[in-house]
Tab-separated table of C-alpha atoms and ligand atoms in Angstrom:
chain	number	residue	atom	x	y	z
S	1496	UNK	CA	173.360	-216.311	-7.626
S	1497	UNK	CA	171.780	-217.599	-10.731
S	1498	UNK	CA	174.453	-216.237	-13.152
S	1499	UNK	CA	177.123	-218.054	-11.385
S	1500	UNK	CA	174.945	-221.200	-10.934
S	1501	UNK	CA	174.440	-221.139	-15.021
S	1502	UNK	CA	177.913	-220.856	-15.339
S	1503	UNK	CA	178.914	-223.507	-12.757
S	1504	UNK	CA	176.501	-226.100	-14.665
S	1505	UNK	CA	178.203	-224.885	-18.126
S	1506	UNK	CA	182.751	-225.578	-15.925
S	1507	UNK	CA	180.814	-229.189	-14.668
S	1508	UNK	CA	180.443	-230.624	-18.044
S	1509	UNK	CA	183.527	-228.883	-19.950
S	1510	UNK	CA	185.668	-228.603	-17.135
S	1511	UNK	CA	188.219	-225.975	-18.250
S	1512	UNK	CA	190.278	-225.647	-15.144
S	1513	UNK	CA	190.880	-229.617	-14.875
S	1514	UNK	CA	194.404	-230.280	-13.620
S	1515	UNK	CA	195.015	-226.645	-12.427
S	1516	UNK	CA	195.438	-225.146	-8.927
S	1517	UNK	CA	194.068	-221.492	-8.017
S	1518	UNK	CA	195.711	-219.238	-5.394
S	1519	UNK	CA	192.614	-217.572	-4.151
S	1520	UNK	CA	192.813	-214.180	-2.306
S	1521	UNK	CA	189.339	-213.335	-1.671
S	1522	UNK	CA	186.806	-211.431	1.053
S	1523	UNK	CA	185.801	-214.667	2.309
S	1524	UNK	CA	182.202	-214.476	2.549
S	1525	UNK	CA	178.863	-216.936	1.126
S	1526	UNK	CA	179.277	-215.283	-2.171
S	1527	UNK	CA	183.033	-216.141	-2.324
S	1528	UNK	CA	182.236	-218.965	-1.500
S	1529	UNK	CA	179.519	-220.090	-4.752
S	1530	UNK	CA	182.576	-219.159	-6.488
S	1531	UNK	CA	184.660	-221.329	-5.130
S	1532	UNK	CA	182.306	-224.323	-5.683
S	1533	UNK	CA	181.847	-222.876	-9.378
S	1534	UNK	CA	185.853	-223.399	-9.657
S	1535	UNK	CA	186.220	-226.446	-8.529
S	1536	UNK	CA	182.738	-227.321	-10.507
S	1537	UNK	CA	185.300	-226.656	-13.289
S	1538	UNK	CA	188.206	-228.551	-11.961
S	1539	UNK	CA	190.496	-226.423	-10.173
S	1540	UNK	CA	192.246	-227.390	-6.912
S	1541	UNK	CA	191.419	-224.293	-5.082
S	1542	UNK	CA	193.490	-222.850	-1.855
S	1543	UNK	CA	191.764	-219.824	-0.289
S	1544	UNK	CA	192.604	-216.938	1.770
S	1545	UNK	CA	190.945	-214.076	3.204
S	1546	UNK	CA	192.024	-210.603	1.942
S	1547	UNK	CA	190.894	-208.252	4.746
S	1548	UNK	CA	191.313	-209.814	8.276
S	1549	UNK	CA	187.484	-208.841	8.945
S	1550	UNK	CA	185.505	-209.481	5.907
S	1551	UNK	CA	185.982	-213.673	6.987
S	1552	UNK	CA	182.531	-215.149	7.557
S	1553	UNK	CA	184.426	-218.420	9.737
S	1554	UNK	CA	181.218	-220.268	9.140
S	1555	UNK	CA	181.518	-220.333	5.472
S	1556	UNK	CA	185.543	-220.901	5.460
S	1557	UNK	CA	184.584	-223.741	7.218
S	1558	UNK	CA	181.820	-225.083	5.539
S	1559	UNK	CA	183.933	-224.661	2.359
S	1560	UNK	CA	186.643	-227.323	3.651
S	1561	UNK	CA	183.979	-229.603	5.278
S	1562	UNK	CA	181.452	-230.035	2.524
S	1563	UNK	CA	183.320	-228.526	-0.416
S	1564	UNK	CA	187.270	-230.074	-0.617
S	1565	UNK	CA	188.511	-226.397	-0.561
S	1566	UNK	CA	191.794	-225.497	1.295
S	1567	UNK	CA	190.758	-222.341	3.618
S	1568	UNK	CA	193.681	-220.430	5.488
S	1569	UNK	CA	191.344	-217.783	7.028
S	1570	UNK	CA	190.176	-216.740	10.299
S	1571	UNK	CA	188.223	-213.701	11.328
S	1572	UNK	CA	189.980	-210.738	13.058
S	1573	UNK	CA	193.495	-212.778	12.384
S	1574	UNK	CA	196.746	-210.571	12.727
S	1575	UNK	CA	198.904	-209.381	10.464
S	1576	UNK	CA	201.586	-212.169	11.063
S	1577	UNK	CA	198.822	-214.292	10.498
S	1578	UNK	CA	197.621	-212.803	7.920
S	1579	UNK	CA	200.528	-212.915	6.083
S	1580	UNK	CA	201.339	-216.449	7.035
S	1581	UNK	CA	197.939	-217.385	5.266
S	1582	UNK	CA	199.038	-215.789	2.069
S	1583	UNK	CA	202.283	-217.942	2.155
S	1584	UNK	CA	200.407	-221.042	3.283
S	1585	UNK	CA	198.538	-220.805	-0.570
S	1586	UNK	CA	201.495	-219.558	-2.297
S	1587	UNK	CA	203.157	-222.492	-1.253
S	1588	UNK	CA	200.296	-224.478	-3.118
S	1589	UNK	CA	202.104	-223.803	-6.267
S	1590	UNK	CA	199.831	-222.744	-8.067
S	1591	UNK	CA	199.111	-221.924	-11.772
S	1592	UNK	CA	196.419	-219.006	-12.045
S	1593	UNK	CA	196.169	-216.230	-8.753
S	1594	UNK	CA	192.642	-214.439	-7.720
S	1595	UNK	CA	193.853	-211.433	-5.749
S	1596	UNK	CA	191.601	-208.912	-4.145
S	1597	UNK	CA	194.077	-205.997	-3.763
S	1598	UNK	CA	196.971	-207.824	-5.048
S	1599	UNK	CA	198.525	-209.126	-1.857
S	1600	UNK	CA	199.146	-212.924	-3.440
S	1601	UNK	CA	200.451	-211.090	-7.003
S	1602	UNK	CA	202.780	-208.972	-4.437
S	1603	UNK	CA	203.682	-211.869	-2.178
S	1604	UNK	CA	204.903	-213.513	-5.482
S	1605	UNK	CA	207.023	-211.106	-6.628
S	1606	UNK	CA	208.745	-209.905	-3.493
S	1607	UNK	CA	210.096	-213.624	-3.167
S	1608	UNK	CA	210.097	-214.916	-7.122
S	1609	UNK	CA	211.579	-217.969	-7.646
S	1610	UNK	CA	209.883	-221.145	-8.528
S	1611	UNK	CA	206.968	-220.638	-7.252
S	1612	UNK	CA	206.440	-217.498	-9.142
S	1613	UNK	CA	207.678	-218.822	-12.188
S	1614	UNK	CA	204.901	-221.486	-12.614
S	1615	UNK	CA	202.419	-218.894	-12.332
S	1616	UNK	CA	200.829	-218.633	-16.130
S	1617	UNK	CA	198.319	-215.828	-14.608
S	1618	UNK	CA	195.999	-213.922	-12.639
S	1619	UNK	CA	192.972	-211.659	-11.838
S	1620	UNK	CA	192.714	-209.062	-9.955
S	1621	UNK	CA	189.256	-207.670	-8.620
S	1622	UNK	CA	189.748	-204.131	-7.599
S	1623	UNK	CA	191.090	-200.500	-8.630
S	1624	UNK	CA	193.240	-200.070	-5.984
S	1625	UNK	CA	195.520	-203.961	-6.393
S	1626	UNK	CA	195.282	-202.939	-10.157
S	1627	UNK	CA	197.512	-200.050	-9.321
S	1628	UNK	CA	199.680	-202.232	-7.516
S	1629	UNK	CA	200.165	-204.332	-10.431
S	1630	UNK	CA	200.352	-201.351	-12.922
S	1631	UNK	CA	203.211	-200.420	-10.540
S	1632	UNK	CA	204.825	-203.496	-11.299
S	1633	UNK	CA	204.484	-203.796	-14.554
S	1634	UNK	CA	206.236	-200.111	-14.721
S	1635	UNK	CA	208.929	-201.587	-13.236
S	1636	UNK	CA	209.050	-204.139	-16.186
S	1637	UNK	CA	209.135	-207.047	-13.228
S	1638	UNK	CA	205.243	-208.240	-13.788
S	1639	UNK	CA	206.117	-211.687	-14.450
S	1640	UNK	CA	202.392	-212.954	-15.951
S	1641	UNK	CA	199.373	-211.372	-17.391
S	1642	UNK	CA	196.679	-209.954	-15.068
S	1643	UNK	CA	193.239	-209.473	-15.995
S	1644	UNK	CA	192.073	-206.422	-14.125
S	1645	UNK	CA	188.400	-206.984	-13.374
S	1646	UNK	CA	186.703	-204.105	-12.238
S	1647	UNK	CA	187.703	-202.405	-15.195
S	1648	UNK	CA	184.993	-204.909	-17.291
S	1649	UNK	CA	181.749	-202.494	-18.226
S	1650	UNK	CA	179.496	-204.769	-16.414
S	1651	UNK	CA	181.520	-204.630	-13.515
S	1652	UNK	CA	182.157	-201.097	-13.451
S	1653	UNK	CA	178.298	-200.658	-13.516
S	1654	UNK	CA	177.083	-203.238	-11.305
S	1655	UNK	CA	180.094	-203.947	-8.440
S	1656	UNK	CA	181.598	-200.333	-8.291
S	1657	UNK	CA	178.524	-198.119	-8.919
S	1658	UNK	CA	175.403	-200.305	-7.349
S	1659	UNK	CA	177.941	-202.504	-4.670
S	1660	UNK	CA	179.454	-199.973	-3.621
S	1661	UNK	CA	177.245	-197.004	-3.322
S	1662	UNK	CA	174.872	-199.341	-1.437
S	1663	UNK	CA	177.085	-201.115	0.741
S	1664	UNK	CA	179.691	-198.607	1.948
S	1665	UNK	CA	176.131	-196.593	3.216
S	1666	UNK	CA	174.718	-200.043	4.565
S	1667	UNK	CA	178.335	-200.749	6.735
S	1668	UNK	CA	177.965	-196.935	7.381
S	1669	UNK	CA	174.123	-197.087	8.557
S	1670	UNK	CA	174.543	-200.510	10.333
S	1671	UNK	CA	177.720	-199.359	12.924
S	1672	UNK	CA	176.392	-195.496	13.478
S	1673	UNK	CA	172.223	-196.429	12.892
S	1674	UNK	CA	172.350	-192.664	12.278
S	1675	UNK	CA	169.813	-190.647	9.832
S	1676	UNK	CA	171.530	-188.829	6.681
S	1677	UNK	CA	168.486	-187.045	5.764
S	1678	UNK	CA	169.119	-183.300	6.073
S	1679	UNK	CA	172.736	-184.010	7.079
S	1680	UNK	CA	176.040	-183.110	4.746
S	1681	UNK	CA	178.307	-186.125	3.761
S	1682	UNK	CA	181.337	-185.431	1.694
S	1683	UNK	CA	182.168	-188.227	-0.601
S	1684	UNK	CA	186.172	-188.012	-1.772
S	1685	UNK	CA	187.096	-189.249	-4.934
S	1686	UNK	CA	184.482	-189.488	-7.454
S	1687	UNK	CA	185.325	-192.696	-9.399
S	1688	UNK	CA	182.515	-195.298	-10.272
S	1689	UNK	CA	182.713	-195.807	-6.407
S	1690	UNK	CA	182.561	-192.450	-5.385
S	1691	UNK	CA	179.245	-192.098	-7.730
S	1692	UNK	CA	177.513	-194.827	-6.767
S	1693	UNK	CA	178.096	-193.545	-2.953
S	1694	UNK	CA	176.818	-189.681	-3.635
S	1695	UNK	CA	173.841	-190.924	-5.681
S	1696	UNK	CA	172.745	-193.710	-3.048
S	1697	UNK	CA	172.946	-190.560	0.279
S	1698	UNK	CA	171.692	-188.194	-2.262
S	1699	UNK	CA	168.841	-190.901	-2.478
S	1700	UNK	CA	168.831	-190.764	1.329
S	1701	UNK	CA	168.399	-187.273	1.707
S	1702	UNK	CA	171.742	-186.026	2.412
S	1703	UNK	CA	173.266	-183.091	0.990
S	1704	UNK	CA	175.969	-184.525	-1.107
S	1705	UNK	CA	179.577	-182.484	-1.214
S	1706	UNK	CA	182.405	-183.814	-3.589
S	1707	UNK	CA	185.972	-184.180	-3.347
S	1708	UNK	CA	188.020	-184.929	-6.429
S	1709	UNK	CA	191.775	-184.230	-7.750
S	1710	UNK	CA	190.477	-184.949	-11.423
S	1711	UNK	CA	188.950	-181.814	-13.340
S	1712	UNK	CA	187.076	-184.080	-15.903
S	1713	UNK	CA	185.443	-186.112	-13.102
S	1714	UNK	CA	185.374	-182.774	-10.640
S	1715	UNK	CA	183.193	-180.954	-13.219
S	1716	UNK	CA	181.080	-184.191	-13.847
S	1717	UNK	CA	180.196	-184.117	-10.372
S	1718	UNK	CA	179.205	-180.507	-10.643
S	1719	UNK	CA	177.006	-181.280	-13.793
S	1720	UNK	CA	175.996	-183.949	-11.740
S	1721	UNK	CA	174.276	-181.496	-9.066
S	1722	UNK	CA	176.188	-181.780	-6.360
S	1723	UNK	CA	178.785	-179.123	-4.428
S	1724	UNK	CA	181.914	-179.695	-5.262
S	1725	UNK	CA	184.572	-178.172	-2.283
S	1726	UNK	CA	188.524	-178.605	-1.753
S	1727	UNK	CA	188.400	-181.388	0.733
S	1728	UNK	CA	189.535	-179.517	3.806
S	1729	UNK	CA	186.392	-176.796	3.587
S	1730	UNK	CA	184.443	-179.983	3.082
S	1731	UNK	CA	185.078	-181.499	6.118
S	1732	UNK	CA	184.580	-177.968	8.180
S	1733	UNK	CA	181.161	-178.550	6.556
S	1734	UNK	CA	180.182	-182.423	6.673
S	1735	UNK	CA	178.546	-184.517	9.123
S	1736	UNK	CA	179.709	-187.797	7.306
S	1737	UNK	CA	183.179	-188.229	5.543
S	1738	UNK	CA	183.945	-190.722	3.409
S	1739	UNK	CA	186.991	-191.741	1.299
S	1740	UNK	CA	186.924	-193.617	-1.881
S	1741	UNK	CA	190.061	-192.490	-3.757
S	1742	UNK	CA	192.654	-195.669	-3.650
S	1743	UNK	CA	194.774	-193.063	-2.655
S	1744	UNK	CA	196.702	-192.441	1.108
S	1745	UNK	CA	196.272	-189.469	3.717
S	1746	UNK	CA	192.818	-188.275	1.922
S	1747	UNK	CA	191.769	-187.888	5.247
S	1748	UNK	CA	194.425	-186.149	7.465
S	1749	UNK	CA	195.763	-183.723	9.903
S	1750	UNK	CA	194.577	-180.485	8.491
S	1751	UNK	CA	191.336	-182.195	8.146
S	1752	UNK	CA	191.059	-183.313	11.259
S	1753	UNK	CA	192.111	-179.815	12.300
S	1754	UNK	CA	188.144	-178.757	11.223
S	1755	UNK	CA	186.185	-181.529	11.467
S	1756	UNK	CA	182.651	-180.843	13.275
S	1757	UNK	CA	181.771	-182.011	16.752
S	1758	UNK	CA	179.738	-185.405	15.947
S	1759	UNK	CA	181.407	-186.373	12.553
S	1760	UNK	CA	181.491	-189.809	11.049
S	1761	UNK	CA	184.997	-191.015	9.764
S	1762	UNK	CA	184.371	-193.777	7.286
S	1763	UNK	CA	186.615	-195.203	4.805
S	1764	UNK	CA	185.132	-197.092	1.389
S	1765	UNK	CA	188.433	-198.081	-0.543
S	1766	UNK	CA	190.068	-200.772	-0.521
S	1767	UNK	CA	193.573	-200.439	2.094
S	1768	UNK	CA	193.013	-198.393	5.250
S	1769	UNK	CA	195.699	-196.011	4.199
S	1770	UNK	CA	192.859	-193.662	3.123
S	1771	UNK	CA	192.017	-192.164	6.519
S	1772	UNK	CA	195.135	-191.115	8.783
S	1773	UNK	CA	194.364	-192.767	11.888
S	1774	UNK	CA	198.045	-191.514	13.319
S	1775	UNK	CA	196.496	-188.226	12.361
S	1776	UNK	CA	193.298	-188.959	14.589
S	1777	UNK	CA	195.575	-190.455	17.371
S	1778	UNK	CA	198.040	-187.411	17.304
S	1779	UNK	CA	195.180	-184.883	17.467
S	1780	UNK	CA	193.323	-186.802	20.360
S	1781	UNK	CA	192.693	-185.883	24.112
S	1782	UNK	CA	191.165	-189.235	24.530
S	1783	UNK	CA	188.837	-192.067	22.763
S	1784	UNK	CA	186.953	-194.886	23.455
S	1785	UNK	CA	184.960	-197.752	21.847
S	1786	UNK	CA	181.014	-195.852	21.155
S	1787	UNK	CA	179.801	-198.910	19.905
S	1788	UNK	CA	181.110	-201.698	18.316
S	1789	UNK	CA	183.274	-200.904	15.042
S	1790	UNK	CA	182.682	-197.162	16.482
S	1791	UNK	CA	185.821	-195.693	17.961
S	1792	UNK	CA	185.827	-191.978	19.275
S	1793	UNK	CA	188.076	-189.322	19.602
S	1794	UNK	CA	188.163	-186.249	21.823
S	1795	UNK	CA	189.601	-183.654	19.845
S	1796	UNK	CA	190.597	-179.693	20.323
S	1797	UNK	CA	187.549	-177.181	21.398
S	1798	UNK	CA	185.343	-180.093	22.739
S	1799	UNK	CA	185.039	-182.209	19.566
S	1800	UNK	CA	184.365	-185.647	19.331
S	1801	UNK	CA	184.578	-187.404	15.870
S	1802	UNK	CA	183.445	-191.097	15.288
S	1803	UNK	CA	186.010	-193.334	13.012
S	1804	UNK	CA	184.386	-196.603	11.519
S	1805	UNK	CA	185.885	-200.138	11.629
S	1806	UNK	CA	189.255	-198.925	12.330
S	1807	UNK	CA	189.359	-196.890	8.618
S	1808	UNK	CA	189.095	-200.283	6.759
S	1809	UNK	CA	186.931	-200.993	3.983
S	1810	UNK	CA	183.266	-200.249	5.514
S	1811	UNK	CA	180.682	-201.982	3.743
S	1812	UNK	CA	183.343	-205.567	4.506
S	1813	UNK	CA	184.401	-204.471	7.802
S	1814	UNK	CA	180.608	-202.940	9.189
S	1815	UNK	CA	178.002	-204.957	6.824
S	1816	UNK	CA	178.532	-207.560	4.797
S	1817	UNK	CA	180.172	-206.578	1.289
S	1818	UNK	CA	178.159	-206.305	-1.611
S	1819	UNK	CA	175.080	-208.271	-1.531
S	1820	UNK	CA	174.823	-211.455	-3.861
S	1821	UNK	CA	173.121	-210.191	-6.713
S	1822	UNK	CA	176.025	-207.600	-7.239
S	1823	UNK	CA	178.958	-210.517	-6.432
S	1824	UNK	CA	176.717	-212.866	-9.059
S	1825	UNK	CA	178.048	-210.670	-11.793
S	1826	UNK	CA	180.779	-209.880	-10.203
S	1827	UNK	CA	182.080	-213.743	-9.811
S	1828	UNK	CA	180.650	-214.291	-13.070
S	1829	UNK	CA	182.790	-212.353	-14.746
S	1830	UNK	CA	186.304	-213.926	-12.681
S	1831	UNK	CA	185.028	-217.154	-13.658
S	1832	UNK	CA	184.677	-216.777	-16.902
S	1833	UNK	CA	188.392	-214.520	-16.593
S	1834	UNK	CA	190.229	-217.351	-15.228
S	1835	UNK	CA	189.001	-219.770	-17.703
S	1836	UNK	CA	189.517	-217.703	-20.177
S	1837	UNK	CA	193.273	-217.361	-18.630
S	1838	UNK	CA	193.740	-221.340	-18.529
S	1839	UNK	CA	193.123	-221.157	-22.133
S	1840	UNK	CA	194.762	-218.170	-23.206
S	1841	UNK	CA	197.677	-216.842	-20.560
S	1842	UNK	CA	200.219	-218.650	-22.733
S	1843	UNK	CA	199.282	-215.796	-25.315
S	1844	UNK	CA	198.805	-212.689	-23.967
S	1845	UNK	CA	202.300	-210.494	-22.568
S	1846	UNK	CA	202.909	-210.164	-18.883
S	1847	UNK	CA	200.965	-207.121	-17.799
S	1848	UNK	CA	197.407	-205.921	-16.888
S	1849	UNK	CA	194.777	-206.668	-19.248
S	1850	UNK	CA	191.065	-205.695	-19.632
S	1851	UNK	CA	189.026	-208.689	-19.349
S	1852	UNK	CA	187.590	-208.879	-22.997
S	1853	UNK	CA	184.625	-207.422	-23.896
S	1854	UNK	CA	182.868	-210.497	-24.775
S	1855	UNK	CA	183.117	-211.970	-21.367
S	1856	UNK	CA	181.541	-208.760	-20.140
S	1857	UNK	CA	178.472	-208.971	-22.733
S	1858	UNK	CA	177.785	-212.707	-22.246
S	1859	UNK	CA	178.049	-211.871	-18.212
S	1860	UNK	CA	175.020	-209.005	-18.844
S	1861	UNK	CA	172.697	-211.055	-21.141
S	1862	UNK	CA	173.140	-213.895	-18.493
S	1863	UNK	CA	171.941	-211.734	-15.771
S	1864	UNK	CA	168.957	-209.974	-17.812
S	1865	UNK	CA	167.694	-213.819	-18.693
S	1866	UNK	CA	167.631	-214.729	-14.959
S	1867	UNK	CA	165.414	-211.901	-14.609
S	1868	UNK	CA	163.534	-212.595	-17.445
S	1869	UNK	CA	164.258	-209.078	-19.505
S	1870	UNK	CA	164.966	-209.754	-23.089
S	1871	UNK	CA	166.265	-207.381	-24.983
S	1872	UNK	CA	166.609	-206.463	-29.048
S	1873	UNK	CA	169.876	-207.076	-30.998
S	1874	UNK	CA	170.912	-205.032	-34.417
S	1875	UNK	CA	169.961	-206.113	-37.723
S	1876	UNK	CA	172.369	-206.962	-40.368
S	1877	UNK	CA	171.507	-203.804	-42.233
S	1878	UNK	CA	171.926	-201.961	-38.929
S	1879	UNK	CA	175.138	-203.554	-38.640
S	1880	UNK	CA	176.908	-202.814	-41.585
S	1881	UNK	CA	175.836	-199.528	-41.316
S	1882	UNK	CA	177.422	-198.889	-37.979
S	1883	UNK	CA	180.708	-200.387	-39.106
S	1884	UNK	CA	180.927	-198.229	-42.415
S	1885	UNK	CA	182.640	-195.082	-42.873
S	1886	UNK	CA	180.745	-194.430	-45.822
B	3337	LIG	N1	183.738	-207.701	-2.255
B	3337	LIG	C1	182.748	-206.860	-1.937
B	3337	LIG	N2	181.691	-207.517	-1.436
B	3337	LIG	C2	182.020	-208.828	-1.406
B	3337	LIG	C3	181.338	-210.000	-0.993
B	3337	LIG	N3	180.093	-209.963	-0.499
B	3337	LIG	N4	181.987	-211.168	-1.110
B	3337	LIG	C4	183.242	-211.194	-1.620
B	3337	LIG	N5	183.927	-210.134	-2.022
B	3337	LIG	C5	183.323	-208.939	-1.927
């Protein structure tokens, strides 16, 4: 993760989160992890928890409190009490800046306020779906500190959504079926940055791609796009593969399930289970069994059996391993130059959700194309003024 390492060097000699604890709900996986070491690189007491009970690589929570003076309240496959529990355990830290992945710590705050939630001066928040938590709350005019929303930063929109994505939900997809998608139909629903990234990576695989989408603007992209775009319950009568990515609930449900084809693959890519109605699977069922690990299926009406991945949770954490490093390098690059940027200037900006600035986004994409040696050309001044004159 050279981008990260480059910036880690950069928080060891200016140290710009010196005297400042970080509430830190993460995936917690090796990449988290060079973040974490970047952070406290910079200075930052940092207490860590996982956010999805199976994304936790227990090796690398470990290794993070043995060799690298983290706090780690995380555990593979923990329960929800548990899980919970965790998320109180760093709260309790009292702590000045949040990381959230889905906003669980940002909620946990606010459901209980007091003190504790009154020291906070920040917070980031890495994904679509927590940002609409947030949103949510600052609707209700009860977001009590400013939240950067990260995956709404160009560079991360390209890189994590898009490229993570698309490739991983397919690898966590590939990996618990080991199934071919050439010459088969999989319906991707929603067609956000993650919903794109997913159709171009099976289209790249051979599939037949069909898409699902409530917005016009990105339904009729995805139709200039090339592929078939279908209401989502004639998609499933059609697909061999389903797979959410909306942020929204029930995407997946009983009149779907009502159609699906004998053999189908269930998977869910966004970021709460709440996308797929397993009740809906349950209710419909004769009987099911474990197929194969993180493979559960379902007898269903007319001799149907339909395969549901990692229990409708996030596939490419919950069957593979997240994004790969490259991808999280920007990614993390980009939170830790947001929170540092937030220990400077949270004092400043209103409580509600913020873009991460643009400049943080550049610096992020000329860091990665120097690790990789591409240079690239930059305007002249003549070029410049033009482009900023309405003359
Ligand atoms: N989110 C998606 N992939 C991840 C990874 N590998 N590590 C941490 N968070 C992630």
């Amino acid at each position: 993760m050279p981008v990260l390492r480059t910036i880690r060097e950069r928080f060891a000699a200016e140290r710009p989160l010196d005297g400042l604890t970080i509430a830190a709900c993460l995936h917690v996986t090796a990449e988290t992890a060079n973040l974490v070491r970047t952070l406290i690189a910079g200075g930052a007491d940092v207490a860590l928890c996982a956010s999805n009970p199976l994304s936790t690589q227990d090796g690398v929570a470990a290794a993070l409190v043995a060799e690298h003076g983290a706090e780690v309240h995380a555990r593979r496959g923990e329960d929800v009490d548990t899980y919970v529990s965790h998320i109180a355990a760093i709260v309790d830290r009292g702590p000045q800046l949040t990381m959230d992945d889905g906003a669980d710590v940002i909620s946990f705050l606010h459901a209980r306020g007091g003190p504790a939630l009154d020291a906070v001066i920040g917070g980031t928040e890495d994904t679509t779906s927590g940002a609409i938590r947030v949103h949510a709350l600052e609707e209700e005019g009860r977001l009590a500190f400013p939240v950067l929303a990260l995956a709404r930063a160009r560079v991360s929109q390209l890189v994590e959504t898009r490229h993570g994505t698309g490739q991983s939900a397919l690898d966590g997809i590939l990996r618990a079926t080991n199934t071919l998608l050439a010459g088969r139909t999989l319906a991707v629903y929603g067609y956000g940055p993650c919903g794109q990234g997913i159709a171009r990576r099976a289209q790249g695989l051979g599939a037949a791609v069909v898409v699902c989408e409530v917005d016009p603007v990105r339904a009729l992209e995805a139709r200039l796009d090339g592929y078939t775009v279908l209401p989502g319950v004639e998609a499933a009568a059609r697909s061999d593969v389903l797979v959410t990515a909306t942020g929204a609930s029930d995407v997946v449900a009983d009149e779907h399930v009502a159609v699906m084809r004998d053999g189908a693959i269930l998977a869910n890519a966004g970021h709460f289970d709440v996308e797929i109605s397993v009740g809906a699977l349950r209710a419909a069922a004769t009987a099911s069994r474990q197929a194969r690990p993180l493979v559960e299926q379902f007898d269903l009406s007319g001799g149907r059996r339909v395969n549901l991945l990692a229990e409708g949770r996030v596939v490419n954490l919950a069957a593979a391993e997240g994004h790969p490093a490259p991808v999280m390098d920007i990614a993390f690059a980009v939170e830790a130059l947001a929170i540092a940027h937030l220990a400077d200037a949270a004092t400043t900006l209103e409580p509600a959700l913020h873009e991460v600035p643009a400049a943080i986004s550049d610096e992020v994409a000329r860091l990665a194309l120097t690790a990789v040696g591409v240079e690239i050309d930059h305007l002249s001044d003549e070029q410049r003024r033009y482009l900023t004159s309405w003359a």
